[in-house]
Tab-separated table of C-alpha atoms in Angstrom:
chain	number	residue	atom	x	y	z
Y	1	UNK	CA	-24.392	12.331	-10.281
Y	2	UNK	CA	-23.675	10.331	-7.154
Y	3	UNK	CA	-22.913	6.767	-6.144
Y	4	UNK	CA	-25.040	3.739	-5.386
Y	5	UNK	CA	-24.040	0.771	-3.231
Y	6	UNK	CA	-25.702	-2.613	-3.688
Y	7	UNK	CA	-26.533	-5.070	-0.929
Y	8	UNK	CA	-23.335	-6.915	-1.897
Y	9	UNK	CA	-21.345	-3.661	-1.416
Y	10	UNK	CA	-20.740	-3.143	-5.135
Y	11	UNK	CA	-20.323	0.563	-5.908
Y	12	UNK	CA	-21.518	2.189	-9.118
Y	13	UNK	CA	-22.145	5.681	-10.464
Y	14	UNK	CA	-25.755	6.882	-10.363
Y	15	UNK	CA	-26.400	9.919	-12.536
Y	16	UNK	CA	-29.914	10.398	-11.167
Y	17	UNK	CA	-28.724	11.892	-7.851
Y	18	UNK	CA	-25.670	13.394	-6.138
Y	19	UNK	CA	-25.708	11.375	-2.949
Y	20	UNK	CA	-22.404	10.567	-1.246
Y	21	UNK	CA	-20.109	11.900	-3.959
Y	22	UNK	CA	-20.652	14.345	-6.791
Y	23	UNK	CA	-19.184	12.233	-9.597
Y	24	UNK	CA	-19.911	14.771	-12.322
Y	25	UNK	CA	-17.638	16.852	-14.497
Y	26	UNK	CA	-19.872	19.929	-14.406
Y	27	UNK	CA	-19.689	20.316	-10.596
Y	28	UNK	CA	-16.013	19.507	-10.280
Y	29	UNK	CA	-13.159	20.058	-9.602
Y	30	UNK	CA	-13.301	22.179	-6.449
Y	31	UNK	CA	-10.677	24.251	-4.678
Y	32	UNK	CA	-10.101	25.866	-1.300
Y	33	UNK	CA	-7.277	26.978	0.971
Y	34	UNK	CA	-6.453	24.974	4.101
Y	35	UNK	CA	-3.896	26.363	6.539
Y	36	UNK	CA	-2.056	28.110	3.729
Y	37	UNK	CA	-2.168	25.170	1.284
Y	38	UNK	CA	-4.092	25.295	-1.992
Y	39	UNK	CA	-6.332	22.218	-2.016
Y	40	UNK	CA	-7.709	20.888	-5.300
Y	41	UNK	CA	-10.277	18.079	-5.293
Y	42	UNK	CA	-11.151	15.911	-8.285
Y	43	UNK	CA	-14.555	14.936	-6.869
Y	44	UNK	CA	-16.561	16.353	-3.962
Y	45	UNK	CA	-18.032	14.423	-1.052
Y	46	UNK	CA	-21.174	15.581	0.700
Y	47	UNK	CA	-22.624	14.613	4.065
Y	48	UNK	CA	-25.792	16.612	3.424
Y	49	UNK	CA	-27.611	14.043	1.323
Y	50	UNK	CA	-29.803	11.015	1.832
Y	51	UNK	CA	-26.845	8.638	2.057
Y	52	UNK	CA	-25.996	7.345	5.549
Y	53	UNK	CA	-22.268	7.609	4.757
Y	54	UNK	CA	-19.833	10.281	3.573
Y	55	UNK	CA	-18.841	8.884	0.195
Y	56	UNK	CA	-16.228	6.529	1.579
Y	57	UNK	CA	-17.729	3.429	-0.117
Y	58	UNK	CA	-16.315	4.729	-3.414
Y	59	UNK	CA	-12.776	5.038	-2.069
Y	60	UNK	CA	-13.139	1.705	-0.246
Y	61	UNK	CA	-14.170	0.074	-3.528
Y	62	UNK	CA	-11.334	1.681	-5.495
Y	63	UNK	CA	-8.881	0.510	-2.809
Y	64	UNK	CA	-10.542	-2.937	-2.609
Y	65	UNK	CA	-11.054	-2.905	1.127
Y	66	UNK	CA	-13.791	-3.339	3.756
Y	67	UNK	CA	-15.668	-5.700	1.434
Y	68	UNK	CA	-16.492	-3.011	-1.160
Y	69	UNK	CA	-15.819	-3.465	-4.866
Y	70	UNK	CA	-16.340	-1.719	-8.194
Y	71	UNK	CA	-16.570	-3.312	-11.651
Y	72	UNK	CA	-13.989	-2.455	-14.339
Y	73	UNK	CA	-16.740	-0.657	-16.287
Y	74	UNK	CA	-17.603	1.737	-13.460
Y	75	UNK	CA	-13.976	2.229	-12.463
Y	76	UNK	CA	-13.202	3.127	-16.071
Y	77	UNK	CA	-16.066	5.620	-16.057
Y	78	UNK	CA	-14.988	7.329	-12.827
Y	79	UNK	CA	-11.337	7.481	-13.860
Y	80	UNK	CA	-12.264	8.969	-17.235
Y	81	UNK	CA	-14.210	11.711	-15.470
Y	82	UNK	CA	-11.283	12.182	-13.085
Y	83	UNK	CA	-8.990	12.887	-16.044
Y	84	UNK	CA	-11.423	15.496	-17.339
Y	85	UNK	CA	-11.622	17.176	-13.935
Y	86	UNK	CA	-7.838	17.288	-13.581
Y	87	UNK	CA	-7.680	18.971	-16.993
Y	88	UNK	CA	-10.186	21.546	-15.722
Y	89	UNK	CA	-7.935	22.492	-12.798
Y	90	UNK	CA	-6.108	24.692	-15.279
Y	91	UNK	CA	-2.537	23.909	-14.335
Y	92	UNK	CA	0.053	24.800	-16.944
Y	93	UNK	CA	2.205	21.965	-18.264
Y	94	UNK	CA	5.315	21.416	-16.129
Y	95	UNK	CA	4.075	23.868	-13.467
Y	96	UNK	CA	5.244	21.416	-10.795
Y	97	UNK	CA	8.688	19.895	-10.492
Y	98	UNK	CA	7.285	16.711	-8.949
Y	99	UNK	CA	4.069	14.884	-8.055
Y	100	UNK	CA	4.378	13.262	-4.637
Y	101	UNK	CA	1.917	10.513	-3.642
Y	102	UNK	CA	1.187	10.146	0.053
Y	103	UNK	CA	2.346	6.655	1.132
Y	104	UNK	CA	-0.519	4.172	1.247
Y	105	UNK	CA	-0.969	0.435	1.725
Y	106	UNK	CA	-3.183	0.495	-1.387
Y	107	UNK	CA	-1.827	1.159	-4.905
Y	108	UNK	CA	-4.775	3.430	-5.703
Y	109	UNK	CA	-3.139	6.608	-4.375
Y	110	UNK	CA	-0.113	5.914	-6.578
Y	111	UNK	CA	-2.494	5.323	-9.504
Y	112	UNK	CA	-4.077	8.745	-8.962
Y	113	UNK	CA	-0.648	10.353	-8.593
Y	114	UNK	CA	0.459	8.780	-11.884
Y	115	UNK	CA	-2.642	10.178	-13.583
Y	116	UNK	CA	-1.875	13.646	-12.198
Y	117	UNK	CA	1.778	13.335	-13.242
Y	118	UNK	CA	0.813	12.335	-16.777
Y	119	UNK	CA	-1.690	15.183	-17.080
Y	120	UNK	CA	0.675	17.830	-15.693
Y	121	UNK	CA	3.838	16.556	-17.360
Y	122	UNK	CA	5.632	16.282	-14.013
Y	123	UNK	CA	7.589	13.228	-12.813
Y	124	UNK	CA	6.584	11.216	-9.777
Y	125	UNK	CA	8.720	11.625	-6.677
Y	126	UNK	CA	9.155	8.426	-4.664
Y	127	UNK	CA	7.997	9.091	-1.082
Y	128	UNK	CA	10.649	6.745	0.319
Y	129	UNK	CA	12.358	9.609	2.154
Y	130	UNK	CA	9.613	9.659	4.791
Y	131	UNK	CA	7.344	7.101	6.451
Y	132	UNK	CA	4.586	6.748	9.001
Y	133	UNK	CA	5.659	7.002	12.629
Y	134	UNK	CA	5.640	4.092	15.033
Y	135	UNK	CA	3.766	4.354	18.326
Y	136	UNK	CA	7.026	4.856	20.230
Y	137	UNK	CA	8.077	7.686	17.900
Y	138	UNK	CA	4.655	9.307	18.122
Y	139	UNK	CA	4.518	9.145	21.930
Y	140	UNK	CA	8.092	10.369	22.295
Y	141	UNK	CA	7.366	13.372	20.088
Y	142	UNK	CA	4.181	14.221	21.961
Y	143	UNK	CA	6.006	14.098	25.291
Y	144	UNK	CA	8.711	16.415	23.952
Y	145	UNK	CA	6.262	18.866	22.376
Y	146	UNK	CA	2.692	18.344	23.611
Y	147	UNK	CA	-0.025	20.078	21.541
Y	148	UNK	CA	-2.520	22.514	22.993
Y	149	UNK	CA	-5.640	20.372	23.079
Y	150	UNK	CA	-8.960	22.161	23.314
Y	151	UNK	CA	-11.030	21.299	26.355
Y	152	UNK	CA	-13.729	19.394	24.461
Y	153	UNK	CA	-11.166	17.118	22.794
Y	154	UNK	CA	-9.046	16.229	25.816
Y	155	UNK	CA	-10.887	13.006	26.644
Y	156	UNK	CA	-10.585	11.650	23.098
Y	157	UNK	CA	-6.940	12.774	22.937
Y	158	UNK	CA	-6.063	11.041	26.211
Y	159	UNK	CA	-7.892	7.889	25.143
Y	160	UNK	CA	-5.866	7.795	21.922
Y	161	UNK	CA	-2.598	8.135	23.826
Y	162	UNK	CA	-3.568	5.272	26.128
Y	163	UNK	CA	-4.446	3.167	23.083
Y	164	UNK	CA	-0.995	3.706	21.536
Y	165	UNK	CA	0.685	2.987	24.876
Y	166	UNK	CA	-0.855	-0.489	24.952
Y	167	UNK	CA	0.520	-1.409	21.506
Y	168	UNK	CA	3.985	-2.760	20.649
Y	169	UNK	CA	6.510	0.065	20.228
Y	170	UNK	CA	7.005	-0.633	16.515
Y	171	UNK	CA	3.282	-0.523	15.622
Y	172	UNK	CA	2.603	1.911	12.776
Y	173	UNK	CA	0.330	4.856	13.636
Y	174	UNK	CA	-2.501	4.984	11.108
Y	175	UNK	CA	-4.419	8.257	10.777
Y	176	UNK	CA	-7.503	6.406	9.550
Y	177	UNK	CA	-7.738	4.684	12.950
Y	178	UNK	CA	-7.801	7.990	14.844
Y	179	UNK	CA	-10.955	10.022	15.469
Y	180	UNK	CA	-11.130	12.803	12.864
Y	181	UNK	CA	-11.851	15.350	15.624
Y	182	UNK	CA	-8.351	14.917	17.080
Y	183	UNK	CA	-6.188	13.915	14.090
Y	184	UNK	CA	-4.785	17.401	13.671
Y	185	UNK	CA	-3.045	17.087	17.047
Y	186	UNK	CA	-0.800	14.370	15.630
Y	187	UNK	CA	2.068	14.482	13.130
Y	188	UNK	CA	1.912	11.080	11.438
Y	189	UNK	CA	5.016	11.127	9.209
Y	190	UNK	CA	8.731	11.266	9.927
Y	191	UNK	CA	11.703	11.826	7.579
Y	192	UNK	CA	14.053	8.910	6.974
Y	193	UNK	CA	17.102	7.994	4.913
Y	194	UNK	CA	18.748	10.304	2.385
Y	195	UNK	CA	16.681	13.423	1.813
Y	196	UNK	CA	16.228	14.695	-1.773
Y	197	UNK	CA	17.237	18.247	-2.677
Y	198	UNK	CA	13.856	19.971	-2.883
Y	199	UNK	CA	14.926	23.526	-2.085
Y	200	UNK	CA	12.715	25.953	-4.061
Y	201	UNK	CA	11.023	23.099	-5.941
Y	202	UNK	CA	7.269	23.089	-6.553
Y	203	UNK	CA	5.628	19.898	-5.323
Y	204	UNK	CA	2.026	18.769	-5.674
Y	205	UNK	CA	1.077	16.279	-2.970
Y	206	UNK	CA	-1.447	13.709	-4.228
Y	207	UNK	CA	-3.857	11.849	-1.937
Y	208	UNK	CA	-6.883	9.608	-2.441
Y	209	UNK	CA	-9.157	11.335	0.096
Y	210	UNK	CA	-9.038	14.468	2.222
Y	211	UNK	CA	-10.390	13.897	5.740
Y	212	UNK	CA	-9.033	16.019	8.582
Y	213	UNK	CA	-5.972	17.378	6.773
Y	214	UNK	CA	-3.536	15.768	9.208
Y	215	UNK	CA	-1.690	13.832	6.486
Y	216	UNK	CA	-1.098	16.788	4.180
Y	217	UNK	CA	0.055	18.958	7.091
Y	218	UNK	CA	2.463	16.260	8.233
Y	219	UNK	CA	3.877	15.840	4.708
Y	220	UNK	CA	4.138	19.623	4.322
Y	221	UNK	CA	6.148	19.756	7.533
Y	222	UNK	CA	8.747	17.513	5.902
Y	223	UNK	CA	8.643	18.682	2.277
Y	224	UNK	CA	8.245	22.420	2.857
Y	225	UNK	CA	9.311	23.255	6.399
Y	226	UNK	CA	12.311	20.895	6.467
Y	227	UNK	CA	13.316	20.606	2.794
Y	228	UNK	CA	12.334	24.035	1.465
Y	229	UNK	CA	9.839	23.126	-1.285
Y	230	UNK	CA	6.587	24.906	-2.134
Y	231	UNK	CA	3.556	22.611	-1.882
Y	232	UNK	CA	0.072	22.314	-3.355
Y	233	UNK	CA	-2.329	19.415	-2.952
Y	234	UNK	CA	-4.683	17.348	-5.107
Y	235	UNK	CA	-7.013	14.696	-3.698
Y	236	UNK	CA	-9.307	12.302	-5.533
Y	237	UNK	CA	-12.135	12.969	-3.045
Y	238	UNK	CA	-12.658	16.171	-1.083
Y	239	UNK	CA	-13.466	16.602	2.558
Y	240	UNK	CA	-17.114	16.777	3.573
Y	241	UNK	CA	-18.799	19.983	2.562
């Protein structure tokens, strides 16, 4: 049960194969641990199929970007299966104090977070207490605390720094515009405004797609390391397997 993409970039579910994304209920959800965080994925991506992509056309279509689209019928079908897969994750009702969507320019991540919140009986937490860093904030932080970059990634890392240096200081740093091989060297979010009292609270971070893990680590740094909450993570699509 995979996806098909027409010549006009219209995405649909194709139950005759599992190329790009496993859109089934029998093979999902999946779970693993990433740097101490329990990751739960509603659907699984796969780069080991006949598709020339990694399943991103589905998320592009659901977020209405890059020219991709999905009809209401097929969106209804995928979201219905998503609800079933969230049920299968086996979380007890009210096991989380809050569901926290990762900030996104598209409403789809919030839509997924609302689905998770409804299924788990946990309220949404507005992510307005943190935001994406600007280029000046990113570069200043890297100068103050430079990461240990492995030898094979130094060229790409340096190129990325030069790219940010050429942009206006208030340009927002977007993880999706950074090579996945070096994203983990960057902390993309920064706390702002009045911080909520999250000490000893259980938070599930909700995202539309797991790529390198840089976003969830950056959010954990704020929510857990700075504010004292315990975090888990649910994404609509998994990383590549």
